[in-house]
Coordinates of C-alpha atoms in Angstrom, one line a residue:
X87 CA 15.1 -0.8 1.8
X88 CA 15.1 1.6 -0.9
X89 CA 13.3 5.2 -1.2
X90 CA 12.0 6.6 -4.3
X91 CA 11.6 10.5 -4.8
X92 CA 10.8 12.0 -7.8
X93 CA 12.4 15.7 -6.9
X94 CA 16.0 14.6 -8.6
X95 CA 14.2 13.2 -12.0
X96 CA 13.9 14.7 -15.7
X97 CA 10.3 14.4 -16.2
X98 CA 9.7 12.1 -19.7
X99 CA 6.8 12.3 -22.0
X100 CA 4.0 9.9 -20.3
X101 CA 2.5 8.4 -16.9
X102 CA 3.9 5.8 -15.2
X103 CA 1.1 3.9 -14.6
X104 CA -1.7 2.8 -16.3
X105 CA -5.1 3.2 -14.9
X106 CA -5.6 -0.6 -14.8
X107 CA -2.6 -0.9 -13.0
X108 CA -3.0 1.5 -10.2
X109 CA -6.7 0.1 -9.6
X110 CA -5.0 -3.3 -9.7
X111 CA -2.4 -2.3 -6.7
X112 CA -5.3 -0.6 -5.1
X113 CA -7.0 -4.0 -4.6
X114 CA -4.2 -5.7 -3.4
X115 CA -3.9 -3.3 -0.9
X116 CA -7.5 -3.7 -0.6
X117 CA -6.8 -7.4 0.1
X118 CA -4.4 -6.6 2.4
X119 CA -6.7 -4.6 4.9
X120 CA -9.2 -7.6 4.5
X121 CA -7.0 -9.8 5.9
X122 CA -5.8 -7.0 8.6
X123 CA -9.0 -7.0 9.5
X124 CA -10.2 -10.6 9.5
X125 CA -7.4 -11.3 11.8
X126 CA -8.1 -8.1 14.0
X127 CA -11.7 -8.3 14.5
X128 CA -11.9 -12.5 14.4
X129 CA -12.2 -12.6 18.0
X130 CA -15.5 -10.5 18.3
X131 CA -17.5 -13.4 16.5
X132 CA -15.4 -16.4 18.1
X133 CA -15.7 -14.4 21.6
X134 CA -18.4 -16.0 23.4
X135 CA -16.5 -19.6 22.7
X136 CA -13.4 -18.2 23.9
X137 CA -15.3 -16.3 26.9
X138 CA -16.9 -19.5 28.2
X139 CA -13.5 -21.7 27.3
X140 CA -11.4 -19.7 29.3
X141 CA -13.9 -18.4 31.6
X142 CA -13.4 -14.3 31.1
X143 CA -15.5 -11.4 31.8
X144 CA -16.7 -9.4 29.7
X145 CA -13.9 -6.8 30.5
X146 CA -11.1 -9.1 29.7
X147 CA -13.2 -9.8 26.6
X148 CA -13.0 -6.1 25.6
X149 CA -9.2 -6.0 26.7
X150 CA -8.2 -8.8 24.4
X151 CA -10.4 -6.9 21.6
X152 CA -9.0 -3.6 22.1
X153 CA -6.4 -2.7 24.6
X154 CA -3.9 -5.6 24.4
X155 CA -4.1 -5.3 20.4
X156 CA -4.3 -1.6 20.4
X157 CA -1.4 -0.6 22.9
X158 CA 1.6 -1.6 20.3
X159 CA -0.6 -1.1 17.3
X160 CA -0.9 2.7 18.0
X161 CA 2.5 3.2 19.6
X162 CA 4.5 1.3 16.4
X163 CA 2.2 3.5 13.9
X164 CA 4.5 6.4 13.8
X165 CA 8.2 5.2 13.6
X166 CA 7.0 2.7 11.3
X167 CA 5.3 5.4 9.2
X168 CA 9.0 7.5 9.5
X169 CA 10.2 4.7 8.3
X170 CA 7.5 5.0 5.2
X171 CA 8.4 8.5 4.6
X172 CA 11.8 7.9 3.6
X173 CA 11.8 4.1 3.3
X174 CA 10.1 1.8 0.7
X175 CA 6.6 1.3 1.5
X176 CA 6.0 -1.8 -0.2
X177 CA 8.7 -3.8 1.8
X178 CA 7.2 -2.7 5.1
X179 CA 4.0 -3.5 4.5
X180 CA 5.0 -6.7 2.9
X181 CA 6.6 -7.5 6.6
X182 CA 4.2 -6.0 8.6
X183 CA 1.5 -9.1 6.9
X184 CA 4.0 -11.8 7.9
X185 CA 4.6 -10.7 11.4
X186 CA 0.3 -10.3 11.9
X187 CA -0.5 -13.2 9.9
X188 CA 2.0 -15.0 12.8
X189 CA 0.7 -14.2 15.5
X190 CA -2.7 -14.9 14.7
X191 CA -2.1 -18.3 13.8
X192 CA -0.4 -18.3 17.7
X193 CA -3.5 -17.3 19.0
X194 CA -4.9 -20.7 18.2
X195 CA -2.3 -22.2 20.4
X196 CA -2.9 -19.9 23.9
X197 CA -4.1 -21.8 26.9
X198 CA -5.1 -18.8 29.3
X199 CA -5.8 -15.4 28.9
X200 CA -2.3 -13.7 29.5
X201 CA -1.2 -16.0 26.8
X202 CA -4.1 -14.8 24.5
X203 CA -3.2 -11.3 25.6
X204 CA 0.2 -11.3 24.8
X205 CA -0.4 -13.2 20.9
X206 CA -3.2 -9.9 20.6
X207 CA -0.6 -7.4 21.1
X208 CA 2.1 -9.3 18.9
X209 CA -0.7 -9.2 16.2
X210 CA -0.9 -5.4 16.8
X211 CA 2.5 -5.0 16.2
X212 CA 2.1 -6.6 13.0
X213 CA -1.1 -4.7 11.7
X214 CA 0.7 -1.5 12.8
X215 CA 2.6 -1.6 9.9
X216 CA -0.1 -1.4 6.8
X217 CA -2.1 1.4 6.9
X218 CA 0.2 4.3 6.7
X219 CA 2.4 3.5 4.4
X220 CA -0.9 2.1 2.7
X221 CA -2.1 5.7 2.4
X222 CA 0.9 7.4 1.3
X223 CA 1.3 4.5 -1.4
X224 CA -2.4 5.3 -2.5
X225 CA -1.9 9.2 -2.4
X226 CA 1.2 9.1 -4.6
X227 CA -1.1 6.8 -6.8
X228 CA -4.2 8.6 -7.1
X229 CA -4.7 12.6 -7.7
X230 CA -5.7 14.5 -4.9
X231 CA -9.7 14.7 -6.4
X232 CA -9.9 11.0 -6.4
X233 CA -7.9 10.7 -3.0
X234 CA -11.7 10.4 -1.2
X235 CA -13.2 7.7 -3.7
X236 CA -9.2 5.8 -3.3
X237 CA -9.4 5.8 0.4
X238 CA -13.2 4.8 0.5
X239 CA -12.4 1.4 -1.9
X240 CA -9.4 0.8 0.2
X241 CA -11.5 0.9 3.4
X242 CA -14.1 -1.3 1.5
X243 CA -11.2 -4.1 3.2
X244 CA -12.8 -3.1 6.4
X245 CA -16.2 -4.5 5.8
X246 CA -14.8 -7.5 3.9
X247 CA -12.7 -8.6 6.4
X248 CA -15.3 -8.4 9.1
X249 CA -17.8 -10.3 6.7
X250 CA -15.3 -12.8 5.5
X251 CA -13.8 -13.3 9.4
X252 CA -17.4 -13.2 10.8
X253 CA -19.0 -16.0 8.2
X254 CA -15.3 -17.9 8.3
X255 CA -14.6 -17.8 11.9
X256 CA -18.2 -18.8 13.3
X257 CA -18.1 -21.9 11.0
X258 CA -15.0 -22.9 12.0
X259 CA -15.4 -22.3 15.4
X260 CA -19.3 -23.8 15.2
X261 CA -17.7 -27.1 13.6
X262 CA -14.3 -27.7 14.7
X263 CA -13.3 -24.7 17.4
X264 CA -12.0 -21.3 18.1
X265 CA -8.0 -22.4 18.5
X266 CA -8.6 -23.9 14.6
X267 CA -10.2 -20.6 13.3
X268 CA -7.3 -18.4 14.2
X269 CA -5.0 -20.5 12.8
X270 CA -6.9 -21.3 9.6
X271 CA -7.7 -17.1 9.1
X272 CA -3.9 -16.7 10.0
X273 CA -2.0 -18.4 7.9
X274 CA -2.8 -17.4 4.4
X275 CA -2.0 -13.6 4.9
X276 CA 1.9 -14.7 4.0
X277 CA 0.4 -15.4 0.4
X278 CA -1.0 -11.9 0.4
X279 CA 2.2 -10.4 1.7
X280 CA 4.1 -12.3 -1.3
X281 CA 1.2 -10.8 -4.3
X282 CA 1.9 -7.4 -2.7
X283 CA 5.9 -7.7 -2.5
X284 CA 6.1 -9.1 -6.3
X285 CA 3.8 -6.7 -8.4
X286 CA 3.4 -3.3 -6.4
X287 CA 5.7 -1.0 -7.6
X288 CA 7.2 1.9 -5.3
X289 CA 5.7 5.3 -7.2
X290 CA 7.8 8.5 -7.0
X291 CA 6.8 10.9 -3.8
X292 CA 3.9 13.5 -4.8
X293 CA 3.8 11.5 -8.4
X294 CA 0.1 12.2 -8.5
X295 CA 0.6 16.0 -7.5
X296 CA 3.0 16.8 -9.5
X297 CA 1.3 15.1 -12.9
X298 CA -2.0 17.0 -11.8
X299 CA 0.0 20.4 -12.1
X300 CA 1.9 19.3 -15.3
X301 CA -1.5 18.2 -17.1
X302 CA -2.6 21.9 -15.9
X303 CA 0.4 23.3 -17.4
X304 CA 0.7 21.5 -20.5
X305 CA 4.1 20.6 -19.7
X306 CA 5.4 16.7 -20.5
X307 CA 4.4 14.1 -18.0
X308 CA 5.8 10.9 -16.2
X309 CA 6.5 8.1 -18.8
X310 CA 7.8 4.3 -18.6
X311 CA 9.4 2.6 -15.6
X312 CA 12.4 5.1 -15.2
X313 CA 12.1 5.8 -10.9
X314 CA 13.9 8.4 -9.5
X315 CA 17.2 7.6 -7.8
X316 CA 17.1 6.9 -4.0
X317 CA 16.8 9.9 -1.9
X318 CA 16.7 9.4 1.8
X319 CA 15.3 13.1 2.4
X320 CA 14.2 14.1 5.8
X321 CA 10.7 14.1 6.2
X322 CA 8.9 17.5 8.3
X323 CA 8.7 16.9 12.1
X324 CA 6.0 15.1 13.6
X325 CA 5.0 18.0 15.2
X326 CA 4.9 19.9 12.2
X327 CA 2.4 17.2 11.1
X328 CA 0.4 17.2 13.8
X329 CA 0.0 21.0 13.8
X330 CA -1.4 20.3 10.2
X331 CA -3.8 18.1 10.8
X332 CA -4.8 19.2 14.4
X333 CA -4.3 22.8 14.8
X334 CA -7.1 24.1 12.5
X335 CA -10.8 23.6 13.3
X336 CA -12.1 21.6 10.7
X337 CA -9.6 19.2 10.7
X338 CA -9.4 18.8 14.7
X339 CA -13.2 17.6 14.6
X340 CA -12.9 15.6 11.5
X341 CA -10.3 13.7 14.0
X342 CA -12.7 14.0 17.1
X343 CA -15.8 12.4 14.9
X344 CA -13.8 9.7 13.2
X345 CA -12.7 9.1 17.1
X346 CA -16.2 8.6 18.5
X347 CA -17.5 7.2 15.8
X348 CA -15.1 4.5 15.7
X349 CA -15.0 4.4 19.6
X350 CA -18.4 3.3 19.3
X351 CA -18.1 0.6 16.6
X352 CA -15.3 -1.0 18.2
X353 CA -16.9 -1.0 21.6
X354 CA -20.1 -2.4 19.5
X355 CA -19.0 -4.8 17.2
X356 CA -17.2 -6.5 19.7
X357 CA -20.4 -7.6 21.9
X358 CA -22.8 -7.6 18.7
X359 CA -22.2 -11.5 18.3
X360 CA -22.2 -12.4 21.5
X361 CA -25.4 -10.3 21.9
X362 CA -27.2 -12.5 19.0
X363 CA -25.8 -15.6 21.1
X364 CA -26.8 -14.9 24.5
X365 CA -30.4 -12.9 23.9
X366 CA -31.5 -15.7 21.3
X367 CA -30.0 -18.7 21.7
X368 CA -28.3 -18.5 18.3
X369 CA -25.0 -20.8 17.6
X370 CA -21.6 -19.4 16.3
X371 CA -22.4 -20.3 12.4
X372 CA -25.6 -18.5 12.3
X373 CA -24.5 -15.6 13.7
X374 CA -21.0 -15.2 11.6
X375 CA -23.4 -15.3 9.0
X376 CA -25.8 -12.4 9.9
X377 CA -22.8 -10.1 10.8
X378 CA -20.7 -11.5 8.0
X379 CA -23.4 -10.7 5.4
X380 CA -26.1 -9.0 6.3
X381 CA -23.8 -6.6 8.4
X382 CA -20.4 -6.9 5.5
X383 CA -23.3 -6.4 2.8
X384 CA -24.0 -3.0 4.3
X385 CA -20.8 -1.6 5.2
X386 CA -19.6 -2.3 2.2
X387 CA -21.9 -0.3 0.8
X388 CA -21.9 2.6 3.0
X389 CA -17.8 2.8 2.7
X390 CA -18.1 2.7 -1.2
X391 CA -20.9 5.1 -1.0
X392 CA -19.2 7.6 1.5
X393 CA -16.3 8.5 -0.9
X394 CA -18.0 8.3 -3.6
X395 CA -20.6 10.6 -2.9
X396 CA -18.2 12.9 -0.9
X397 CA -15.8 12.9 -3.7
X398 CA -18.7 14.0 -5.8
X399 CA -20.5 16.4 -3.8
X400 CA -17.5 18.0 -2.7
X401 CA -17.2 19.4 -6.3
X402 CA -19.4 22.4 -4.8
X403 CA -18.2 22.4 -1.8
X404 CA -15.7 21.1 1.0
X405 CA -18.3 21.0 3.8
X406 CA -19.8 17.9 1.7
X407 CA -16.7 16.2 3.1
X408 CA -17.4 16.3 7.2
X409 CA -21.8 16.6 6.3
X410 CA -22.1 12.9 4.6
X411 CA -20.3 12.2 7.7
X412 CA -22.4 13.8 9.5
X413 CA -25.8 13.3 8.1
X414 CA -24.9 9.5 8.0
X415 CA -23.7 9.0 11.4
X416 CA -27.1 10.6 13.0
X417 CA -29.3 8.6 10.9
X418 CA -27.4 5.6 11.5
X419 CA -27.7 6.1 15.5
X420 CA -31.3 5.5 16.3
X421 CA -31.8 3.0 13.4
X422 CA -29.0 0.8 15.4
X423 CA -30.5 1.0 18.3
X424 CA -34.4 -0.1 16.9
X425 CA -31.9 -3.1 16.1
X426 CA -30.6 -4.2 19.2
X427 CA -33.6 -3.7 21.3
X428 CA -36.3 -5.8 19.0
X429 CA -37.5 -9.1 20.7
X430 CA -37.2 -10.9 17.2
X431 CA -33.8 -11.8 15.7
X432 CA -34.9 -12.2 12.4
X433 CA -36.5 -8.8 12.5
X434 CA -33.6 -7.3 14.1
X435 CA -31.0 -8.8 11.7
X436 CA -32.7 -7.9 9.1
X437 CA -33.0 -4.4 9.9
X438 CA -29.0 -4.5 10.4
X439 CA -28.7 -3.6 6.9
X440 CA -30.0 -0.4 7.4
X441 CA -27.8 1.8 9.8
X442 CA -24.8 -0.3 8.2
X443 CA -25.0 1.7 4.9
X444 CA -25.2 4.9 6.9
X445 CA -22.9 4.5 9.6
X446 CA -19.6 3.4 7.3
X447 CA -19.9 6.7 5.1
X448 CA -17.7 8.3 7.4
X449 CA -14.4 6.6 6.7
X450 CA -13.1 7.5 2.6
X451 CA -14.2 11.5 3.3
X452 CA -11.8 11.6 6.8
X453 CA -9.6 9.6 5.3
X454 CA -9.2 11.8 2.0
X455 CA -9.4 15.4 4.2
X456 CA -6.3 14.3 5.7
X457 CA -4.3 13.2 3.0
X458 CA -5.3 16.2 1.1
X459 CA -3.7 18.5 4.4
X460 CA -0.3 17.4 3.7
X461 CA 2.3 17.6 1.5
X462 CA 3.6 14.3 0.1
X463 CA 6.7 13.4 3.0
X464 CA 3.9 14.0 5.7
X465 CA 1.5 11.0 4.2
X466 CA 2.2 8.2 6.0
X467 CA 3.0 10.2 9.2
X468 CA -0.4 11.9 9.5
X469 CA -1.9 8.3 9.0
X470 CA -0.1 7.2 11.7
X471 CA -0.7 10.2 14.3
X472 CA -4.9 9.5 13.2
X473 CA -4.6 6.1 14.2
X474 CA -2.7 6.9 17.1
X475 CA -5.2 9.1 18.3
X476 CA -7.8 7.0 16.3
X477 CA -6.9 4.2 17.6
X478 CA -5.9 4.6 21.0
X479 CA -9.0 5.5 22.1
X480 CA -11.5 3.7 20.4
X481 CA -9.8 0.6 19.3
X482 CA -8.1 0.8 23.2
X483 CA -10.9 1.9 24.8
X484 CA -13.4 1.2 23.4
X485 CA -14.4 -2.6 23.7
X486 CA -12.9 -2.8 27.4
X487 CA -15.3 0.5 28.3
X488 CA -18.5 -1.4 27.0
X489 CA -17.0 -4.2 28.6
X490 CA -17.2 -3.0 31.3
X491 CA -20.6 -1.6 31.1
X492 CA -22.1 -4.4 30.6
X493 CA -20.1 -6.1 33.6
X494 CA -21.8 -3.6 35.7
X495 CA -25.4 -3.2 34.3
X496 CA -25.2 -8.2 34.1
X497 CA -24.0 -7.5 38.0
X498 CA -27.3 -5.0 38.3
X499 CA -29.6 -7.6 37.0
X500 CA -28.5 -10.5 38.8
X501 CA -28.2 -8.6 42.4
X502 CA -31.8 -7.2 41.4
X503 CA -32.6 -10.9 42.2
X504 CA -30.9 -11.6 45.2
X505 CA -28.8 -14.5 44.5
X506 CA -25.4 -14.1 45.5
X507 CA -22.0 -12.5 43.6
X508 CA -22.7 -12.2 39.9
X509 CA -18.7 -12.8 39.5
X510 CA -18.1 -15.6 41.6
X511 CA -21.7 -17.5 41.0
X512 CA -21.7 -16.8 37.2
X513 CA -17.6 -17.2 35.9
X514 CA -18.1 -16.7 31.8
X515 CA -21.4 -15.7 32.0
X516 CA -22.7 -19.3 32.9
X517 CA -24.0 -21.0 36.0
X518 CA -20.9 -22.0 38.5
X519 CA -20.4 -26.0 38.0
X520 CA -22.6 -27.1 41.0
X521 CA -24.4 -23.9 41.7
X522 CA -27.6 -25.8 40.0
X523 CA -29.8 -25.1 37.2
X524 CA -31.2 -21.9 38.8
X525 CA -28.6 -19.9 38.9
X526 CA -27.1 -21.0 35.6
X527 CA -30.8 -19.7 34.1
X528 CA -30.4 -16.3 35.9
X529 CA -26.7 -15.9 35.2
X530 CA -27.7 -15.7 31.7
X531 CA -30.5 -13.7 31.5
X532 CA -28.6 -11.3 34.1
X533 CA -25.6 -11.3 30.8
X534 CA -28.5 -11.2 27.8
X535 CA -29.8 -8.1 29.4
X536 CA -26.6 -6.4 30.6
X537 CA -25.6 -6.7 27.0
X538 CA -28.6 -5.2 25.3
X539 CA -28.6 -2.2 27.5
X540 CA -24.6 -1.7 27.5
X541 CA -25.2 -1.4 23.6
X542 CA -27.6 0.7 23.6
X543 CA -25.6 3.1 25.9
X544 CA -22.4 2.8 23.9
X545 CA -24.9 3.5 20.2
X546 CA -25.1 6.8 21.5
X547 CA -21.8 7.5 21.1
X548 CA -22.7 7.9 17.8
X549 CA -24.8 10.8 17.3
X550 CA -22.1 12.7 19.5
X551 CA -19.6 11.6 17.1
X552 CA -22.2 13.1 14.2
X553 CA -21.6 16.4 15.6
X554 CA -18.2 16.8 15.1
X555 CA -18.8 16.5 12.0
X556 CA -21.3 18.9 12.1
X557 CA -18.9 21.3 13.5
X558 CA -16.0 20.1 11.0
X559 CA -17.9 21.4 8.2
X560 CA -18.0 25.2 10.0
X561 CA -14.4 26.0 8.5
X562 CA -13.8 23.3 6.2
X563 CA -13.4 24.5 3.0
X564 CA -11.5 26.9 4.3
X565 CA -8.6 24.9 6.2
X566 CA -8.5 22.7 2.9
X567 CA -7.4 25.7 0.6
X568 CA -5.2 26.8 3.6
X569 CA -3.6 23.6 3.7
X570 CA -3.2 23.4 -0.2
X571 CA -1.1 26.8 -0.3
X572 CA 0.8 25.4 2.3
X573 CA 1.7 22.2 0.1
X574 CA 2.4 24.1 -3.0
X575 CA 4.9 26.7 -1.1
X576 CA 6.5 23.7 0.4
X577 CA 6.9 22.2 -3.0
X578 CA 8.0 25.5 -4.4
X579 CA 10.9 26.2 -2.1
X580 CA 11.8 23.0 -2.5
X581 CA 12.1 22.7 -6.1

């Protein structure tokens, strides 16, 4: 794999890149995180099938959801993204889709829930490898100003892929069955991973900084397809990264908010479908659709929206970057939870759109705050130490935690009426075969209920997160310009 550094080349006369052509890699990469996360997030609309097939608990529901995909996923994020920082980017993310797009085809194929476990963390393994170097490749593409509106369209593959995967999977599921719908959402990522590997281009490190300060100096800028020669520099430490992006204030609860607020979606999203099933009776096609578009509709919007409007605001001040975040995320709270505690699913779907467009306005300003702390070799290393953190714990913990939660408060309802174990009267949340209609009735009431209450705790999490932004936005500004001196000296002594 071959590096590209721009510090050894003359500069010509024009940019590299057209406009059209930079948007046009930035929705392939788009494309890319729709499929990263149709194939990471299939299994919360497809759950309840696999739940009652295999006959899991909640818990192991959660774990195949979060931990098992999330313990590789985090720990491969940061030598993959060393890799990025002096290797080409587009080759490893090109890999990275083949190796996810494998192993969620092989999910199809498990017979017990090890075997599920074990095709979730190769899948992790896989995914690890896009969204670093995916936001160093977009930095180096896209000025510093834009970076927030860049990250926010490139996020945008977060709600698409859970629309697309929600409406895709629960048909396929509803009509043929779960083993089919990993393999049919699997399978065509190896196209995406051949678009990617033929027509991105690898851009010179810091291209975009460095054409910002020639167009301020008047001097000549990047022209034609000349890259510069290969240069396998070292890249800073990662704890010189980390320092940057967690040692000031602002930044740290930037971090912490992105953390809990994600914590809480994961955790979430993952019983959101099977609460639609189990409260209402509703089938695995009807629900993919509400969450795929009703719920992708509003996300959508609310990623779009967050950068734009940050990327915007922010033109009169940094703190706009950590209080969209902020004002969005404690809206969004108690909207969500009028959702999940209405008696009619019509009315409580349709209210989904709401908090959607709120919550989601959180991801392009993070995202762009921390590409904006670091210079250009620390990119796709301080992407990778975020999701590390980011990841770890809410992707990790967070759909195992209100797993578990609901485990607990299903058990509370069912003892409340005397029956018998919930675990061993009630295996997948159904009626043991030959414990009689009775019990079968109460098992799922017991789960309807200890889901609607285990979401409600875990919404909370929410406004928490809100107030780390809150905090963020203290010191913002101010760790942003500290952080830009640092980038130019950097650049400076080592021109």
């Amino acid at each position: 794999m071959a590096a590209t550094d721009a510090g050894a080349a003359a500069p010509p006369r024009q940019p590299l890149f057209s406009e059209g052509y930079k948007q046009s890699v930035l929705w392939l990469l788009v494309l890319a995180y729709t499929f990263n996360f149709i194939d990471r997030t299939i299994i919360s609309t497809i759950g309840q099938a696999i739940k009652v097939d295999l006959k899991l608990t909640d818990t192991q529901l959660g774990l195949l959801g979060g931990l098992a995909f999330a313990l590789l996923y985090t720990t491969l994020g940061i030598p993959i993204a060393r890799l990025a920082e002096r290797h080409s980017r587009v080759n490893i993310i090109t890999i990275a889709i083949v190796v996810w797009s494998a192993f969620t085809a092989l999910c199809g194929m498990a017979t017990s829930f090890l075997q599920l476990l074990l095709f979730r963390v190769g899948v992790g393994v896989g995914e690890a490898g896009l969204s670093p170097p995916a936001h160093s490749l977009i930095s180096d593409y896209f000025e510093p100003q834009k970076r927030a509106s860049a990250l926010s369209i490139y996020s945008f593959g977060i709600p698409l892929g859970t629309m697309f995967g929600a409406v895709a999977g629960g048909w396929i599921a509803q009509n043929l069955d779960w083993r089919m719908a990993f393999m049919m959402v699997g399978l065509p990522g190896v196209i995406v991973a051949i678009l990617l590997k033929v027509f991105v281009k690898e851009p010179p490190r810091g291209y975009s900084d460095r054409l910002v300060a020639q167009q301020a100096a008047d001097a000549p800028v990047l022209e034609g397809d000349e890259t510069a020669p290969t240069v396998h520099a070292k890249p800073p430490s990662i704890l010189a990264v980390a320092k940057r992006i967690f040692g000031k204030w602002g930044f740290f609860h930037m971090v912490a908010g992105i953390t809990l607020a994600s914590f809480a979606g994961y955790g979430t999203g993952q019983y959101s479908a099977p609460y639609f099933i189990r409260m209402f009776g509703l089938d695995l096609a009807t629900v993919g659709l509400i969450f795929g578009v009703i719920g992708g509709i509003a996300a959508g919007i609310g990623t779009l929206l967050g950068g734009f409007l940050t990327d915007y605001a922010a033109r009169k001040s940094g703190r706009w970057y950590a209080l969209v975040p902020a004002i969005g995320l404690l809206i969004a709270c108690p909207l969500y939870i009028l959702v999940y505690t209405r008696d009619d699913w019509k009315l409580a779907a349709g209210l989904l759109l709401i908090p959607g467009i709120f919550h989601y306005t959180y991801l392009g300003p993070t995202f762009g705050v921390i590409q904006n702390a670091v210079s250009l070799r620390m990119r796709a290393t301080a992407t990778a130490l975020l999701f590390f953190v980011l990841n770890l714990i809410a992707l990790g913990f967070g759909p195992p935690f209100c797993g578990w939660v609901i485990d607990m408060l299903s058990q509370g309802q069912f003892a409340a009426k005397d029956l018998g174990p919930f675990f061993d009267l009630c295996p997948g949340g159904v009626g043991k075969e030959g414990a009689g209609a009775a019990i079968d009735a109460a098992c799922k009431a017991a789960v309807a209920q200890g889901t609607r209450e285990g979401i409600v705790w875990n919404l909370l999490i929410y406004g928490w997160a809100g107030l780390h932004y809150l905090l963020a936005a203290i010191t913002l500004p101010k760790d942003m310009a500290d952080a830009l001196a640092k980038t130019e000296a950097e650049a400076a002594a080592g021109a």
